[in-house]
Each structure stands twice: as C-alpha cells, then as structure tokens.
XYZ file of C-alpha atoms in Angstrom:
711
model
C -21.558 37.495 10.615
C -19.201 40.147 9.252
C -17.680 43.312 10.715
C -17.948 46.808 9.244
C -15.078 46.086 6.849
C -16.825 42.998 5.537
C -14.509 40.560 7.325
C -15.912 37.292 8.678
C -16.526 37.181 12.431
C -17.518 34.398 14.828
C -18.197 30.785 13.899
C -18.246 30.000 10.179
C -18.952 26.852 8.183
C -17.829 26.364 4.581
C -19.166 23.660 2.261
C -18.097 21.670 -0.815
C -20.151 21.867 -3.985
C -21.771 18.538 -3.066
C -23.037 20.027 0.200
C -20.620 18.319 2.586
C -18.776 20.355 5.197
C -15.449 21.724 3.930
C -14.197 23.770 6.917
C -15.380 25.203 10.202
C -13.862 27.577 12.754
C -13.961 30.987 14.390
C -12.844 34.437 13.237
C -12.054 37.246 15.708
C -13.399 40.786 15.393
C -10.586 41.658 12.966
C -11.407 38.766 10.622
C -8.447 36.613 11.719
C -8.794 32.879 12.295
C -8.744 31.943 15.952
C -8.856 28.716 17.932
C -9.041 25.350 16.230
C -10.102 25.049 12.606
C -11.177 21.747 11.073
C -10.993 20.916 7.356
C -12.801 18.078 5.541
C -12.691 16.396 2.140
C -15.802 16.095 -0.006
C -16.513 12.657 1.490
C -16.889 14.145 4.947
C -13.552 12.920 6.331
C -11.606 15.340 8.495
C -8.186 15.852 6.881
C -6.658 18.834 8.739
C -6.846 20.268 12.241
C -5.153 23.638 12.774
C -4.889 25.492 16.096
C -4.260 29.187 15.509
C -3.404 29.822 19.152
C -0.706 27.163 19.642
C 0.289 26.835 15.992
C -0.288 23.061 16.101
C -1.030 21.742 12.611
C -2.241 18.162 12.117
C -2.918 16.456 8.812
C -5.077 13.356 9.196
C -5.794 10.167 7.291
C -9.338 9.431 6.191
C -9.605 7.261 9.324
C -8.840 10.263 11.489
C -5.356 9.079 12.422
C -2.459 11.575 12.339
C -0.513 11.786 9.098
C 1.674 14.836 9.828
C 2.047 16.998 12.900
C 4.044 20.199 13.407
C 3.973 23.763 14.727
C 3.358 26.702 12.408
C 4.982 30.039 13.182
C 4.215 32.927 10.876
C 2.748 30.375 8.488
C 5.926 28.269 8.365
C 6.847 24.960 9.981
C 9.043 25.495 13.005
C 10.470 22.926 15.414
C 9.841 19.183 15.358
C 7.806 17.683 12.515
C 6.343 14.206 12.983
C 5.251 12.087 10.025
C 3.165 8.948 10.603
C 2.437 5.702 8.804
C -1.198 5.315 7.811
C -1.703 2.950 10.743
C -0.649 5.658 13.197
C 2.916 4.566 13.977
C 5.598 7.251 13.788
C 7.494 7.110 10.497
C 9.853 10.092 10.760
C 10.867 12.839 13.156
C 12.659 15.847 11.703
C 13.237 19.492 12.519
C 12.322 22.671 10.675
C 13.455 26.240 11.175
C 11.457 29.015 9.540
C 10.008 26.623 6.964
C 13.193 24.782 5.967
C 14.707 21.544 7.250
C 17.349 22.205 9.858
C 18.707 19.839 12.505
C 18.636 16.139 13.253
C 16.093 13.646 11.990
C 15.283 9.943 12.264
C 13.257 7.478 10.187
C 11.599 4.434 11.781
C 9.913 1.185 10.829
C 6.357 0.552 12.000
C 7.880 -1.285 14.971
C 9.790 1.821 16.089
C 13.208 0.547 14.967
C 15.473 3.361 13.760
C 16.552 2.739 10.152
C 18.058 6.140 9.336
C 19.655 9.057 11.180
C 20.570 12.291 9.398
C 21.211 15.990 9.854
C 20.094 18.999 7.789
C 21.516 22.490 7.709
C 19.605 25.196 5.839
C 17.588 22.587 3.909
C 20.653 20.541 2.841
C 21.988 17.282 4.226
C 25.070 18.109 6.252
C 27.201 15.889 8.460
C 26.995 12.150 9.068
C 24.071 10.079 7.770
C 23.619 6.520 9.032
C 21.210 3.832 7.875
C 20.449 0.525 9.577
C 18.924 -2.839 8.769
C 15.739 -3.758 10.609
C 17.683 -5.760 13.185
C 19.672 -2.646 14.070
C 22.936 -3.601 12.363
C 24.605 -0.828 10.389
C 23.987 -0.567 6.671
C 25.530 2.730 5.575
C 27.671 5.466 7.078
C 28.396 8.527 4.929
C 29.146 12.215 5.294
C 27.455 15.145 3.544
C 28.793 18.641 3.002
C 25.996 21.076 2.135
C 23.959 18.395 0.389
C 26.853 16.640 -1.329
C 28.532 13.362 -0.435
C 31.974 14.124 0.943
C 34.532 11.739 2.417
C 34.723 7.991 2.982
C 31.771 5.935 1.727
C 31.162 2.616 3.518
C 28.162 0.338 3.016
C 27.778 -2.990 4.824
C 25.992 -6.276 4.308
C 23.638 -7.360 7.060
C 26.193 -9.928 8.252
C 28.542 -7.030 9.023
C 30.917 -7.526 6.107
C 31.755 -4.578 3.893
C 29.583 -4.144 0.792
C 30.967 -0.954 -0.808
C 34.139 1.039 -0.150
C 34.967 4.327 -1.803
C 35.482 8.060 -1.493
C 33.531 11.161 -2.518
C 34.614 14.770 -2.868
C 31.815 17.354 -2.925
C 29.344 14.931 -4.460
C 31.689 13.228 -6.899
C 33.144 9.729 -6.650
C 36.938 9.775 -6.739
C 39.573 7.060 -6.754
C 39.081 3.333 -6.447
C 35.582 2.042 -5.689
C 35.214 -1.558 -4.508
C 32.092 -3.696 -4.174
C 31.947 -6.984 -2.265
C 29.727 -10.033 -2.082
C 28.328 -10.906 1.332
C 30.860 -13.752 1.640
C 33.706 -11.238 1.506
C 34.765 -11.923 -2.075
C 35.275 -8.965 -4.368
C 32.292 -8.227 -6.630
C 33.538 -5.241 -8.649
C 36.390 -2.750 -8.628
C 37.198 0.300 -10.711
C 38.386 3.886 -10.642
C 36.390 7.122 -10.779
C 37.771 10.509 -11.779
C 35.453 13.363 -10.817
C 32.479 10.967 -10.789
C 33.424 9.511 -14.188
C 34.322 5.840 -14.613
C 37.779 5.577 -16.183
C 40.088 2.696 -17.002
C 39.332 -0.966 -16.428
C 36.492 -2.168 -14.207
C 36.598 -5.821 -13.132
C 33.523 -7.836 -12.129
C 33.611 -11.139 -10.222
C 31.085 -13.805 -9.275
C 30.480 -14.965 -5.702
C 33.271 -17.523 -6.028
C 35.757 -14.753 -6.756
C 36.119 -15.689 -10.429
C 36.533 -12.924 -13.011
C 33.461 -12.855 -15.264
C 33.608 -9.441 -16.956
C 35.805 -6.411 -17.578
C 34.715 -2.974 -18.789
C 37.164 -0.439 -20.190
C 36.361 3.297 -20.209
C 38.305 6.142 -21.804
C 39.268 9.332 -19.954
C 35.889 10.868 -20.734
C 33.958 7.937 -19.271
C 33.004 6.480 -22.636
C 32.730 2.684 -22.702
C 35.193 1.344 -25.281
C 35.357 -2.386 -24.543
C 33.562 -5.163 -22.679
C 35.031 -8.634 -22.219
C 33.155 -11.613 -20.761
C 34.887 -14.656 -19.302
C 33.930 -18.286 -18.765
C 36.035 -20.561 -16.551
C 38.744 -17.898 -16.489
C 39.018 -17.645 -20.269
C 37.760 -14.915 -22.579
C 34.446 -15.883 -24.132
C 33.302 -12.680 -25.867
C 34.584 -9.196 -26.609
C 32.514 -6.109 -27.444
C 34.191 -3.036 -28.958
C 32.340 0.303 -28.713
C 32.505 3.699 -30.349
C 30.497 6.528 -28.801
C 28.632 3.991 -26.688
C 27.535 1.840 -29.632
C 28.838 -1.709 -30.299
C 30.971 -1.835 -33.439
C 32.407 -5.356 -33.340
C 31.489 -8.430 -31.295
C 33.630 -11.577 -31.153
C 32.802 -14.929 -29.527
C 35.167 -17.830 -28.826
C 34.579 -21.254 -27.269
C 36.263 -22.877 -24.282
C 39.223 -23.882 -26.462
C 39.746 -20.409 -27.927
C 38.197 -21.255 -31.300
C 36.333 -18.337 -32.863
C 32.577 -18.929 -33.001
C 31.451 -15.629 -34.502
C 32.810 -12.223 -35.487
C 30.239 -9.517 -36.196
C 30.744 -5.898 -37.245
C 28.546 -2.883 -37.810
C 27.770 -2.197 -41.470
C 25.924 0.977 -42.446
C 24.671 1.501 -38.902
C 23.454 -2.072 -38.414
C 25.009 -4.966 -36.540
C 23.332 -8.340 -36.960
C 24.795 -11.220 -35.002
C 24.522 -14.293 -32.849
C 25.655 -14.845 -29.280
C 27.058 -18.223 -28.294
C 27.420 -20.376 -25.231
C 31.052 -21.053 -24.241
C 30.398 -24.628 -25.355
C 29.668 -23.436 -28.905
C 25.879 -23.505 -29.230
C 23.899 -20.471 -30.368
C 22.469 -18.549 -27.401
C 20.879 -15.475 -28.988
C 20.040 -13.922 -32.335
C 20.066 -10.121 -32.208
C 20.157 -6.931 -34.227
C 21.505 -3.458 -33.393
C 20.645 -0.300 -35.285
C 22.593 2.873 -34.555
C 23.998 1.144 -31.485
C 20.647 0.140 -30.009
C 18.992 -3.270 -29.873
C 16.040 -3.387 -32.239
C 13.644 -5.910 -33.709
C 13.200 -9.538 -32.684
C 15.679 -11.183 -30.322
C 15.494 -14.951 -29.863
C 17.050 -16.846 -26.970
C 17.913 -20.546 -27.307
C 18.770 -23.309 -24.876
C 21.969 -25.290 -25.327
C 19.798 -28.028 -26.838
C 18.795 -25.606 -29.606
C 15.162 -24.956 -28.663
C 13.760 -21.454 -28.295
C 13.422 -20.344 -24.663
C 12.054 -16.834 -25.239
C 11.408 -14.173 -27.876
C 11.707 -10.440 -27.129
C 10.937 -7.383 -29.229
C 13.210 -4.317 -28.963
C 12.896 -0.711 -30.089
C 15.642 1.902 -29.652
C 17.483 -0.286 -27.152
C 14.469 -1.021 -24.961
C 12.127 -3.983 -24.729
C 9.042 -2.911 -26.634
C 6.155 -5.069 -27.782
C 5.318 -8.720 -27.252
C 7.450 -11.062 -25.144
C 6.959 -14.819 -24.953
C 8.693 -17.473 -22.875
C 8.419 -21.181 -23.633
C 8.577 -24.564 -21.953
C 11.120 -27.076 -23.340
C 8.389 -28.635 -25.521
C 7.880 -25.144 -27.048
C 4.448 -24.604 -25.510
C 3.921 -21.048 -24.257
C 4.866 -20.395 -20.630
C 4.328 -16.615 -20.426
C 2.975 -13.928 -22.742
C 3.416 -10.293 -21.762
C 3.952 -6.876 -23.315
C 6.366 -3.976 -22.863
C 6.324 -0.323 -23.785
C 9.628 1.548 -23.794
C 11.225 -0.857 -21.327
C 8.305 -1.127 -18.886
C 5.784 -3.942 -18.626
C 2.609 -2.551 -20.100
C -0.496 -4.423 -21.155
C -1.949 -7.896 -20.551
C -0.021 -10.620 -18.737
C -0.792 -14.319 -19.124
C 1.121 -17.328 -17.784
C 0.343 -20.999 -18.345
C 1.023 -24.343 -16.736
C 3.088 -26.803 -18.747
C -0.098 -28.590 -19.868
C -1.442 -25.354 -21.369
C -3.945 -24.484 -18.660
C -4.011 -20.839 -17.514
C -1.973 -19.966 -14.439
C -2.072 -16.175 -13.923
C -3.927 -13.439 -15.811
C -3.532 -9.735 -15.181
C -2.609 -6.309 -16.472
C 0.414 -4.019 -16.150
C 0.515 -0.286 -16.654
C 4.050 1.045 -17.045
C 5.549 -1.511 -14.682
C 2.779 -1.550 -12.079
C 0.195 -4.284 -11.618
C -3.240 -2.751 -12.126
C -6.864 -3.794 -11.882
C -8.022 -7.404 -11.597
C -5.558 -10.290 -11.404
C -6.835 -13.866 -11.435
C -4.809 -17.034 -10.849
C -5.798 -20.682 -11.132
C -4.932 -24.001 -9.555
C -3.446 -26.648 -11.906
C -6.863 -28.361 -11.949
C -8.402 -25.262 -13.545
C -10.204 -24.024 -10.428
C -9.753 -20.389 -9.472
C -6.989 -19.885 -6.885
C -7.067 -16.124 -6.297
C -8.999 -13.059 -7.430
C -7.220 -9.819 -6.528
C -7.376 -6.150 -7.441
C -4.321 -3.896 -7.717
C -3.919 -0.146 -7.774
C -0.426 1.074 -8.649
C 1.143 -2.292 -7.781
C -0.575 -2.484 -4.388
C -3.426 -4.761 -3.390
C -6.610 -2.837 -2.737
C -10.141 -3.815 -1.807
C -11.214 -7.407 -1.257
C -8.933 -10.269 -2.317
C -10.526 -13.703 -2.664
C -8.553 -16.930 -2.259
C -9.940 -20.378 -3.038
C -9.258 -24.005 -2.169
C -8.528 -26.730 -4.721
C -12.271 -27.404 -4.922
C -12.950 -23.757 -5.751
C -14.574 -22.985 -2.391
C -13.612 -19.827 -0.447
C -10.528 -20.279 1.718
C -9.735 -16.673 2.628
C -11.077 -13.173 2.020
C -8.698 -10.342 2.862
C -9.498 -6.658 2.574
C -6.485 -4.573 1.560
C -5.859 -0.868 1.753
C -2.804 0.560 0.030
C -1.233 -2.907 -0.019
C -1.825 -3.673 3.661
C -4.337 -6.085 5.155
C -7.235 -4.288 6.812
C -9.420 -7.308 7.546
C -9.244 -11.072 7.053
C -11.684 -13.978 7.143
C -10.540 -17.614 6.829
C -12.961 -20.453 6.065
C -12.943 -24.191 6.698
C -13.815 -26.831 4.113
C -17.517 -26.531 4.952
C -17.413 -22.812 4.124
C -17.744 -21.636 7.726
C -15.729 -18.612 8.857
C -13.325 -19.849 11.546
C -10.836 -17.007 12.081
C -11.026 -14.541 14.955
C -9.350 -11.143 15.020
C -8.465 -9.184 18.136
C -7.498 -5.560 17.468
C -5.523 -3.276 19.754
C -4.346 -0.029 18.201
C -2.287 -0.848 15.114
C -1.870 -4.479 16.209
C -4.112 -7.394 15.260
C -3.908 -10.913 16.692
C -5.500 -13.617 14.534
C -6.438 -17.057 15.820
C -8.114 -20.226 14.601
C -9.139 -23.056 16.914
C -10.049 -26.627 16.123
C -13.685 -27.601 16.847
C -12.371 -29.202 20.043
C -11.110 -25.791 21.152
C -7.405 -26.617 20.747
C -5.030 -24.197 19.044
C -4.878 -24.516 15.261
C -3.303 -21.308 13.930
C -1.906 -18.167 15.554
C -0.482 -15.167 13.697
C -0.214 -11.417 14.149
C -0.357 -8.197 12.154
C 1.253 -4.824 12.706
C 0.033 -1.934 10.571
C -1.618 -4.377 8.166
C 1.463 -6.583 7.709
C 2.172 -9.959 9.249
C 4.553 -9.432 12.149
C 5.842 -11.679 14.887
C 5.479 -15.395 15.476
C 3.166 -17.501 13.307
C 2.311 -21.085 14.261
C 0.141 -23.942 13.047
C -0.509 -26.964 15.280
C -1.616 -30.504 14.608
C -4.857 -31.544 16.364
C -2.787 -33.430 18.976
C -1.033 -30.182 19.949
C 2.275 -30.792 18.157
C 3.682 -28.023 15.998
C 3.143 -28.286 12.245
C 4.923 -25.049 11.281
C 6.616 -22.245 13.204
C 7.715 -19.090 11.427
C 8.493 -15.473 12.174
C 7.523 -12.353 10.235
C 8.835 -8.818 10.266
C 6.635 -6.204 8.590
C 5.126 -8.700 6.164
C 8.291 -10.639 5.354
C 9.547 -13.939 6.694
C 12.552 -13.548 8.973
C 14.613 -15.696 11.298
C 14.147 -19.398 12.013
C 11.446 -21.342 10.155
C 10.568 -24.941 10.975
C 8.169 -27.564 9.694
C 7.445 -30.758 11.575
C 6.615 -34.109 10.013
C 3.210 -35.702 10.222
C 4.104 -38.433 12.676
C 7.650 -37.813 13.888
C 10.016 -34.894 14.466
C 11.500 -32.075 12.436
C 10.903 -32.170 8.664
C 12.925 -29.091 7.656
C 14.573 -26.108 9.259
C 16.239 -22.956 7.957
C 16.504 -19.200 8.100
C 14.815 -16.308 6.315
C 16.025 -12.759 5.910
C 13.872 -10.002 4.434
C 11.489 -12.606 3.001
C 14.223 -14.668 1.333
C 15.619 -18.072 2.250
C 19.100 -17.430 3.613
C 21.923 -19.560 4.969
C 21.866 -23.292 5.655
C 18.647 -25.285 5.328
C 18.255 -28.919 6.347
C 15.615 -31.505 5.448
C 15.174 -34.726 7.412
C 13.968 -38.281 6.860
C 11.200 -39.647 9.073
C 13.772 -41.140 11.468
C 15.418 -37.725 11.996
C 18.531 -38.334 9.895
C 19.532 -35.783 7.272
C 18.049 -36.006 3.787
C 19.301 -32.726 2.258
C 21.661 -29.995 3.461
C 21.967 -26.869 1.330
C 22.743 -23.177 1.448
C 20.688 -20.244 0.156
C 21.787 -16.753 -0.731
C 19.046 -14.225 -1.433
C 16.496 -17.012 -2.015
C 18.739 -18.806 -4.537
C 20.571 -22.070 -4.078
C 24.233 -21.366 -3.420
C 27.393 -23.398 -2.778
C 27.407 -27.204 -2.563
C 24.172 -29.019 -1.743
C 24.482 -32.499 -0.265
C 21.806 -35.181 -0.675
C 21.769 -38.301 1.513
C 20.368 -41.805 1.335
C 18.326 -43.063 4.270
C 21.329 -45.191 5.337
C 23.284 -41.979 6.011
C 25.581 -42.228 2.996
C 25.901 -39.370 0.517
C 23.735 -39.769 -2.587
C 25.068 -36.722 -4.455
C 26.814 -33.384 -4.072
C 25.736 -30.596 -6.421
C 27.352 -27.126 -6.590
C 25.164 -24.066 -7.197
C 25.886 -20.480 -8.150
C 23.139 -17.838 -8.311
C 20.487 -20.537 -8.149
C 21.844 -22.629 -11.025
C 23.952 -25.765 -11.059
C 27.540 -24.740 -11.733
C 30.608 -26.963 -11.633
C 31.067 -30.675 -11.005
C 28.366 -32.733 -9.320
C 29.158 -36.162 -7.906
C 26.698 -39.047 -7.725
C 27.033 -42.145 -5.561
C 25.405 -45.541 -5.257
C 23.475 -46.623 -2.159
C 26.613 -48.258 -0.738
C 28.737 -45.112 -1.296
C 30.512 -45.876 -4.596
C 31.126 -42.945 -6.959
C 29.227 -43.812 -10.128
C 29.039 -40.559 -12.115
C 30.267 -36.961 -12.343
C 28.471 -34.227 -14.283
C 29.873 -30.888 -15.390
C 27.342 -28.034 -15.259
C 27.492 -24.544 -16.716
C 24.707 -22.069 -15.924
C 22.345 -24.914 -15.038
C 23.050 -27.092 -18.091
C 24.931 -30.392 -18.258
C 27.798 -29.849 -20.688
C 29.731 -33.084 -20.066
C 29.947 -36.120 -17.816
C 32.608 -38.519 -16.612
C 32.503 -42.154 -15.523
C 34.754 -43.452 -12.708
C 36.540 -45.859 -15.030
C 37.791 -42.974 -17.186
C 39.489 -39.625 -16.708
C 37.921 -38.291 -19.906
C 34.954 -35.944 -19.930
C 32.278 -36.840 -22.481
C 30.583 -33.850 -24.107
C 26.821 -33.770 -23.730
C 24.464 -31.572 -25.737
C 21.152 -32.097 -23.961
C 19.762 -35.065 -25.879
C 20.513 -38.724 -25.327
C 21.225 -41.235 -22.575
C 23.727 -41.129 -19.728
C 24.560 -44.650 -18.530
C 26.753 -45.301 -15.488
C 27.963 -48.754 -14.427
C 29.486 -50.417 -11.397
C 33.061 -51.737 -11.698
C 31.700 -55.229 -12.446
C 29.794 -53.882 -15.455
C 26.349 -53.974 -13.905
C 24.158 -50.893 -14.525
C 24.241 -48.250 -11.759
C 22.260 -45.342 -13.225
C 20.436 -44.674 -16.485
C 19.024 -41.233 -17.361
C 17.321 -40.031 -20.536
C 17.460 -36.396 -21.644
C 15.544 -34.341 -24.169
C 16.203 -30.665 -24.859
C 18.528 -30.572 -21.869
C 15.961 -31.948 -19.401
C 15.400 -35.356 -17.833
C 12.730 -37.089 -19.898
C 11.026 -40.434 -19.624
C 12.222 -43.162 -17.268
C 15.351 -42.920 -15.115
C 16.628 -46.017 -13.311
C 19.108 -46.562 -10.493
C 20.367 -49.892 -9.167
C 21.860 -51.485 -6.087
C 25.308 -53.101 -6.538
C 23.586 -56.510 -6.473
C 21.750 -55.615 -9.677
C 18.377 -55.034 -8.060
C 16.443 -51.887 -8.931
C 16.879 -48.979 -6.475
C 14.430 -46.565 -8.097
C 12.410 -46.044 -11.234
C 11.503 -42.395 -11.794
C 9.478 -40.804 -14.549
C 10.112 -37.298 -15.872
C 8.558 -34.809 -18.211
C 11.166 -32.211 -19.218
C 12.795 -32.229 -15.799
C 9.579 -32.468 -13.768
C 8.497 -35.577 -11.902
C 5.562 -37.090 -13.765
C 3.481 -40.104 -12.841
C 4.550 -42.935 -10.553
C 7.962 -42.912 -8.868
C 8.917 -46.228 -7.285
C 11.712 -46.972 -4.804
C 12.801 -50.480 -3.804
C 14.503 -52.329 -0.985
C 17.704 -54.158 -1.942
C 15.819 -57.475 -2.220
C 13.430 -56.049 -4.820
C 10.465 -55.378 -2.551
C 8.750 -52.010 -2.986
C 9.979 -49.439 -0.464
C 7.999 -46.359 -1.470
C 5.535 -45.273 -4.147
C 4.975 -41.631 -5.045
C 2.762 -39.993 -7.656
C 3.222 -36.641 -9.396
C 1.482 -34.480 -11.947
C 3.974 -32.091 -13.590
C 6.158 -31.956 -10.456
C 3.217 -31.542 -8.054
C 2.712 -34.309 -5.501
C -0.594 -35.759 -6.642
C -2.229 -38.984 -5.578
C -1.641 -41.669 -2.969
C 1.871 -42.104 -1.541
C 2.813 -45.279 0.321
C 5.875 -46.433 2.269
C 6.674 -50.076 3.130
C 9.113 -51.781 5.475
C 11.448 -54.604 4.475
C 8.717 -57.195 5.044
C 6.331 -55.437 2.682
C 4.165 -53.965 5.440
C 2.809 -50.425 5.301
C 4.728 -47.776 7.264
C 2.684 -44.757 6.241
C 0.153 -43.519 3.680
C -0.309 -39.922 2.509
C -2.671 -38.377 0.018
C -1.827 -35.338 -2.100
C -3.722 -33.139 -4.507
C -1.778 -30.785 -6.778
C 1.078 -30.362 -4.321
C -1.028 -30.118 -1.155
C -1.641 -32.725 1.524
C -5.314 -33.560 1.071
C -7.310 -36.248 2.791
C -6.034 -38.753 5.336
C -2.420 -39.447 6.341
C -1.944 -42.754 8.143
C 0.850 -44.237 10.270
C 1.406 -47.995 10.708
C 3.430 -50.226 13.016
C 3.968 -53.867 12.032
C 1.415 -53.308 9.302
C -1.312 -52.071 11.657
C -2.657 -48.533 11.568
C -1.941 -46.703 14.800
C -2.660 -43.084 13.904
C -4.230 -40.858 11.280
C -4.397 -37.125 10.617
C -6.687 -35.426 8.137
C -5.596 -32.589 5.846
C -7.398 -30.046 3.736
C -5.589 -27.734 1.330
C -2.254 -28.609 2.934
C -3.397 -27.880 6.499
C -4.214 -30.311 9.328
C -7.900 -30.478 10.294
C -9.935 -32.316 12.918
C-alpha cells in the first residue's frame, strides 16, 4: 500500500533476487519506518533487527545470536555499544556520542575477564589505557593525548616483572628505552630521538650476556651491526644507506675467517660459526639478499636452502635431515608462505601435506602417522579450521570427528577402537561439557568447552578410578598445573603451562617416586640447567639450555657419582669436550668417537657421532667394568633396542624405538632377573597390554589403545 505521494504505508516485505525474504516492517502514513524492522541475508538468516521507536539496533550472527547492539539517534550510534563474540559472550563495551567514540570502554575474554580498559574523547584515545593478562595481572599501562602516546610507557611480564620501560611525547618515543627478559635481565637498551633510533643499541640474551650491538646515525640510519659470541666480537656488518657494504667474521681466538665487501652493487660472502666452520653462503644485490642461500651445520652438511628476491624469501625452501634426506619442502612469495607444503618423516614417508596462501593455511591439510596411515584430514579457511575435521587411530580407523566454525569447535564425536561413538555432549548456552564413560559406567574422560574452545579442567581416568592425566585449559590453551600419573604407581610427571606453553619447572619421576629429570621451560623451550638422575638418586648429568638449545658446559657422571666427562655446547652443537684427568678441552667437529674412562683406565662412556649427531651404538659402564647401558642411535634419535643392565650384568630394562618413537615391547627386570613390568608401544603410543609383576608373578594389567587406557 502507498499513500497519495507514492510513499510506502503499512506492512511491507522485500525479497532477494533468489526469492528469500530480505526485509520486513511497517511504514507510517508519511512513509517513515516504524516499529521493529527485520533484515535477512539471501540464505534466510536474520542479520539485523532495528526498532525505530526505541532506536535499538541489533546485528545478529547467522545463528541468531547478537553480534552488535546499540542505540541509534538521528541515524547515529549514541550511548553504550556492545559487541559480542560469535558464541554470544560479550566481547567489548564502549560508548558513542553522536556517531563517534567518546567515553570509557572495556574489552573482555569469552569468560568475562577484563583484558583492556581505555577512554576515547572525540573519536581519539585519550587518558590512561590498561591491558591485562587473562589471570588479571597487569600487562600494559600507558597514557594517550588526543590519540597519541604521551608520558611513561610501562609493559610487564605476566610474572609481574617489567618488560619495557620508556617515554613518549605526543606519539614519539624519546630518551632511553629498555626491554627486559622475564627473569629480570636486560634484553635491549637504546635511545630514541623524536621516535628515531640513534646511537648504540645493545641486545642481551636471557643470561645477561651481550650478543649484539646496533649503531644508528643521527637520522636513524643503521651504520653498523656487531655480533658477539662468549663476550667476544664474532662478526661486524658495516652499512651505507641501509645496505651492507662490508662484513667481517672472526673466530673465538680473534682470527679473521672472512672479509667481504660490496663490488659493483653485489656482495657475495660466507657466514661462519664462532668455531670457524661455514654457516651460510649468501649474496646481496643493491643491499638486499637475493638468489640461493645455503645453511650448513657445524659438521658441514646442508641443513636448509632458501631462495631470496629483493631481500625477501621468495621461491622454494627445503630443510634436510642430517643424512640429507628432505625434511620439509615449502614455497614463499614476497616473504609469505605461499603454495604447497610437504613435510616428511626421517625415513622418507609423508608427514604433513597442505597449502598456504600468503601466510594462511588454506583448503585441505592431511597428516599421516609414521606407519603411513592417515592421522588427520582437516580443512582451513584463512588459517582457521572450518567444517568437519577427521582424526584417525594408528590403524586408520576414526578416532574423532570435530566440526569447526571459524576455528572453534562446534561439535565433536569420539570413537572407541570398535568404531562406536562413545562421547556425550551436554550444552548449556555457550558452554559444553563432554564426557566419556567406560563400558562399566566409570568415568573415563571429562573435558569442557567455552565458546568452542576447551576451557576448564580436563581429566582422564584409569579403569580402576585413578587419574591418568589432569590438565587445565583457558580458551583453548593449556594453563596452570598439568599432571600425568604412571600406569601402576604414582606421579609420572608434573609441570606448569602458561598460554599453551610449558613454563617453569617440570619434574619427571621413576616408578618408585624418586626424581628422574628436573628441568625448566621458558615459552615452551628448555631453559637453564636440566638435571638428570639415576634410579639410585645420584645425578647422571647436568645440561644447560638457552632458548631451547644446549649452551655451555654439561657434566656427565657414572652410576656411583664420579664425574666422567664434560661437553662444551654452542647453539646446540658439541664444540669440545674434556676428560677429568685433563684440564684441556679437546675440539670436536661433529664426527668421531668420544671415549671417557674411569681413573683406573676402565671404559666409562663411549659415544659415536656423525654429522654432529649421536650415531650407532653408545655404551656406558659401571666402575666394575660391567655394562650399564647399550643404546642405539640414528642421527640423534633412539633407534632399535636399548638395553640397560644391573651391576652384575643381568638385564635391567629393554626398550625398543623406531626413529625416536617408543615402538615395541618394553620390559623391566629386578636384580634376580624376574619381570617387574611389561609395556607395549606403537609409534610413540601405549598400545595393547601393560602388565605389573611382583616376585615374577603378574598381579595387574591395564589395556591401552592409541595411548589411552581402555577397559
């Protein structure tokens, strides 16, 4: 219906070209919209609800949940605006005035935890802005003046220690800026003049050691970079207009290894390890990396090959195992991963296959178990899982099917080894509780989701009711205390997670509850000194780590506590070793035998290396000359049978591996040669029956499938 002027009146319906409803609502006698109007997409989903009496405007998800909500006044947002996560939880509350941001605002996690507080004035940030970690501890406290940073800048690590200290003036960094590691040691320091880096910037590792300096001129142009190893200069780069002109490398003793200069716009050179071996072959053209760049291990084998164009990775990239078989093949375009991705196991079998588009995982990704069976079949859209993801057991049978939407789990089904669906989901709003029971009705697994992400406590129980694992999640990431309990006794390992990463001290235990390993993680990487113990309580070895790699002097002891060997590591590689009978360090280049002896001349430890990795048989001995262990390696990975002995020569434990995966039957024996326990593994997973014995008689057994206890 229309009035005399041709304006719409009364109830109207508008349609998409495909015939689905597009909008519906009422017009008054003057042709103005009145009451509530509803708007739909061409799939029939309501996407907007607008009340022309109250001004309430709601944008909806395709599930009908609120996406945005605010009041319109004269066609402009006015008052509080609420923005929601797709699951319906509030994401942000902010204020508008006549269509522009004005006033206080807060941003929340899906759990309702405040992670940011800010203030706007006339559409510009103004006043104090604070951000917080998910546990509520402060992360950042800064001040804005009409949209520009102004005043003291303080950022904090989650442990409360300062991360960044500096000052801003109307949006520009001024004066000294300092960055700190989470342990309190200085990470970087330098001076800014009107937001321009000037003078010398110093960079330190987590131990507080100087590793790099950068020198800038008054205009902020980089003129020199110096890298240090063990406190001594290792390399120096000289720049003109941002392009390297000369590069010099020296070894640990100050001897020049290479001196390269630009000639006619090109600089072709080699980078070296501080110990003198070639690290990289490279080429610069007009100050930018170009062509093929090869990276070598200290043992002289190629680790990876990259292609560069105009200073960016561009083209094919390959990484290799120590035997030179291909580990990964991928492609880049102008610095972003773009094209097919393929990784392989060390025996050449495919591991992961997929596709990148300008840095984002796209389309189908398939991964495989080491036995060649499919492990996972997933589909990505812009780096987020979407649609159904299929996960398979070692036998290739379905283990889990999860439906994802925009990266979040929307539904999940878990199967047992017979292929029967055994998981149950209980939904309440944006929360989902998942449970699996044993056939007897006892608890097997319990875990929870919030807004499609694992959240809260997650537990797995043995059939007898004991805990197998206990972990905690926060918005899809592991957090807090994580514990795993041994098959027949107490705690197997215990440690902390933060934001999905292993963090802090972790401890592993022998079957009798005594410590086996104590180590520290930082950001999911091994850090500081790790201590390994024998089952008699004595220290077996101490190994220092930095950024996940062995760094510094490791010490190795015999079963009775005698120091038998020291190794010097640099960036994960053994560069020398020392025997207790001598104060001299013996240089080691990654190939050969390291032989340690007891004071009476009897062998204590024998290790074989190839291309910098343990290779072949390694042997350790008791002081009485009897064998302590006989291990087999393949380029650093356990391979085949590993045998441990009692001091009288009787077998203590037998283990089997396939390329570092536990694989086969493991057995433990007491001093009389009687079985203590038996475990079966398949490609790293407990599989089959685990048995416990007392005085050689079986007293208990637990069955496993794909690493999980089953009835």
